[in-house]
PDB file of C-alpha atoms in Angstrom:
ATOM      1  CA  UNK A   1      87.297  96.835 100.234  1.00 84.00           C
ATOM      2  CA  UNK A   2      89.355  99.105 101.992  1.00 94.00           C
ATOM      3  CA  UNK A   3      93.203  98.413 102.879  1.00 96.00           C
ATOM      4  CA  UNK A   4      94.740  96.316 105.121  1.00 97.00           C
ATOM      5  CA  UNK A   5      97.107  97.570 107.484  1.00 98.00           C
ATOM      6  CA  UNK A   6      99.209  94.396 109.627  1.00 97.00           C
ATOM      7  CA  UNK A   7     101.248  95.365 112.718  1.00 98.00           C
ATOM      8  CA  UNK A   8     103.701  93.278 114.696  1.00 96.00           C
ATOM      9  CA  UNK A   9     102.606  93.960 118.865  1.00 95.00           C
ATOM     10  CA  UNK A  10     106.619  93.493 118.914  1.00 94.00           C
ATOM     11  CA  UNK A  11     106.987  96.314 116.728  1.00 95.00           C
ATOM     12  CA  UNK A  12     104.138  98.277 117.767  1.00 95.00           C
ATOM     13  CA  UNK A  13     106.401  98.268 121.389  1.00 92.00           C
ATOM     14  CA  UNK A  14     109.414  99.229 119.602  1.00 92.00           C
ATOM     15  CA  UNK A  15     107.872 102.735 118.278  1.00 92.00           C
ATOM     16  CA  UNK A  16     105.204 101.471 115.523  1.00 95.00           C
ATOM     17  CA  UNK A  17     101.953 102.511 118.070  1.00 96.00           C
ATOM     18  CA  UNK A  18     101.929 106.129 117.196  1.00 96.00           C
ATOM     19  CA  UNK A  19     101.600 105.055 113.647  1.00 97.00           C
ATOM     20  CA  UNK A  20      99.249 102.202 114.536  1.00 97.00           C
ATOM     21  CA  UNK A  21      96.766 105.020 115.938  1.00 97.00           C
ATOM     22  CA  UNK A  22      96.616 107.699 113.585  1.00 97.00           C
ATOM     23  CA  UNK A  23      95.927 105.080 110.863  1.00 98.00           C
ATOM     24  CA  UNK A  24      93.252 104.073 113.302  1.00 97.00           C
ATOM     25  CA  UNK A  25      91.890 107.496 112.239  1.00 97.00           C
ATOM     26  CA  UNK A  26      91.721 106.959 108.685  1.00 98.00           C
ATOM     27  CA  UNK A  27      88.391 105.343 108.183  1.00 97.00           C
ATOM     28  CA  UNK A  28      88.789 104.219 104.996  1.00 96.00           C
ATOM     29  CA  UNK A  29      91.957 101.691 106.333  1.00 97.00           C
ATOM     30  CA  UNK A  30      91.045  98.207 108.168  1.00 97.00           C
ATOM     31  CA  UNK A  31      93.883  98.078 111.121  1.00 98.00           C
ATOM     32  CA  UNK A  32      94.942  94.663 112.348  1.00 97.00           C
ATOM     33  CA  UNK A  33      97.359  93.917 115.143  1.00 96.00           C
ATOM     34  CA  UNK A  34      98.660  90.594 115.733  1.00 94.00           C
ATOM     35  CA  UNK A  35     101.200  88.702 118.470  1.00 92.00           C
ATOM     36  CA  UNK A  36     103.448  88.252 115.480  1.00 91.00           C
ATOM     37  CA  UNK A  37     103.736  88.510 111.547  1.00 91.00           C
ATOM     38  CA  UNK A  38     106.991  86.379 110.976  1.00 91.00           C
ATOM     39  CA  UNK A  39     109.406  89.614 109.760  1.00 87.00           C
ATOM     40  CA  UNK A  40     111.432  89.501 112.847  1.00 90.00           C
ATOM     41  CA  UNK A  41     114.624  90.822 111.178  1.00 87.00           C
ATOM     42  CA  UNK A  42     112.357  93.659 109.934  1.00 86.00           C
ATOM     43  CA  UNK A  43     110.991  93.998 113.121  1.00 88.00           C
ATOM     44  CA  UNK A  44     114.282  94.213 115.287  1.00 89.00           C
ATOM     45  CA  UNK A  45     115.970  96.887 112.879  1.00 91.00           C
ATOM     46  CA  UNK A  46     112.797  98.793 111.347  1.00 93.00           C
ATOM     47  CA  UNK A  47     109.232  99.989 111.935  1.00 96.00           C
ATOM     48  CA  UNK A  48     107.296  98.099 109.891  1.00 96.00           C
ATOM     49  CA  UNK A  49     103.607  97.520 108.464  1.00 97.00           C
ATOM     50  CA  UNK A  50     102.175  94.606 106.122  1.00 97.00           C
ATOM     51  CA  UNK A  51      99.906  96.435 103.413  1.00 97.00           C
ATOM     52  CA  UNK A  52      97.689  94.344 101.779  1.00 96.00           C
ATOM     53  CA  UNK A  53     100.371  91.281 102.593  1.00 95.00           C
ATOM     54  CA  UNK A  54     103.351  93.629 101.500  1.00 96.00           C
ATOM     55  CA  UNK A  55     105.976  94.899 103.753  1.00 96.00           C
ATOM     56  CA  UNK A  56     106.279  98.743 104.242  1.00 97.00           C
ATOM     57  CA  UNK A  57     108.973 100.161 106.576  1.00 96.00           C
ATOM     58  CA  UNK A  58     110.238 103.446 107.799  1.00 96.00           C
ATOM     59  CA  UNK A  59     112.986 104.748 110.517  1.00 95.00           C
ATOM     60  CA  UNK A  60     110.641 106.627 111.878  1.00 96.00           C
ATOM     61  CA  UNK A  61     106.896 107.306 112.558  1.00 96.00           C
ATOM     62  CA  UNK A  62     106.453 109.517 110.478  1.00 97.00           C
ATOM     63  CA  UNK A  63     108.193 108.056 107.284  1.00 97.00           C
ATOM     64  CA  UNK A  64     106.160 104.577 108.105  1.00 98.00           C
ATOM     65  CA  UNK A  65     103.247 106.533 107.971  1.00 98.00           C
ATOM     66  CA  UNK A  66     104.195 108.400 104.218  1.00 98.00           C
ATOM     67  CA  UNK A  67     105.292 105.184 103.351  1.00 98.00           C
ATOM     68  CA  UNK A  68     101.739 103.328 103.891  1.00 98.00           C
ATOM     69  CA  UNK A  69      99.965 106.078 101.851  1.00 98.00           C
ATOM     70  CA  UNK A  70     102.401 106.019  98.865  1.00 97.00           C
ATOM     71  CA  UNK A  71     102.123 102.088  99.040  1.00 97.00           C
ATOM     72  CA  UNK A  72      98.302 102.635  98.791  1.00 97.00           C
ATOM     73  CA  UNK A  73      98.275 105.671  96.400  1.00 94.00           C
ATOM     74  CA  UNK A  74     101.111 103.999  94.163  1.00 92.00           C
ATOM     75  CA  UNK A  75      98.877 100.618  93.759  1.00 82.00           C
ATOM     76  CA  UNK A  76      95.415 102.395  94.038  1.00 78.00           C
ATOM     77  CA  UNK A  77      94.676  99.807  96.530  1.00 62.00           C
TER      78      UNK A  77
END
């Protein structure tokens, strides 16, 4: 079972696509977007991601990104 990767569409319009999409590349990753996850403090201030049901954030693209792999690599999800 490979993991799974939540986004926000709210936060997906606030920067989180580009982050959304090269995840999509990643085959061994399920991608899921929904209307909304319920973290809409996290999702006004942050870029955010649910993996596996946890919450991952970064200020940037990039650093959501890094921050999704060490999530997975840290839990060997």
């Amino acid at each position: 079972m490979y993991p799974i990767i939540e986004f926000c569409v709210s936060n997906l319009a606030s920067g989180a696509q580009e982050a959304l999409e090269r995840l999509e590349r990643d085959p061994n990753l399920d991608i899921i977007e929904y209307g909304c996850l319920g973290y809409c403090g996290k999702c006004s201030s942050n870029l955010y991601a649910l993996v596996n049901g946890e919450v991952v954030t970064g200020d940037t693209t990039d650093e959501l990104v890094e921050n999704i792999y060490k999530f997975i690599d840290e839990f060997e999800i």
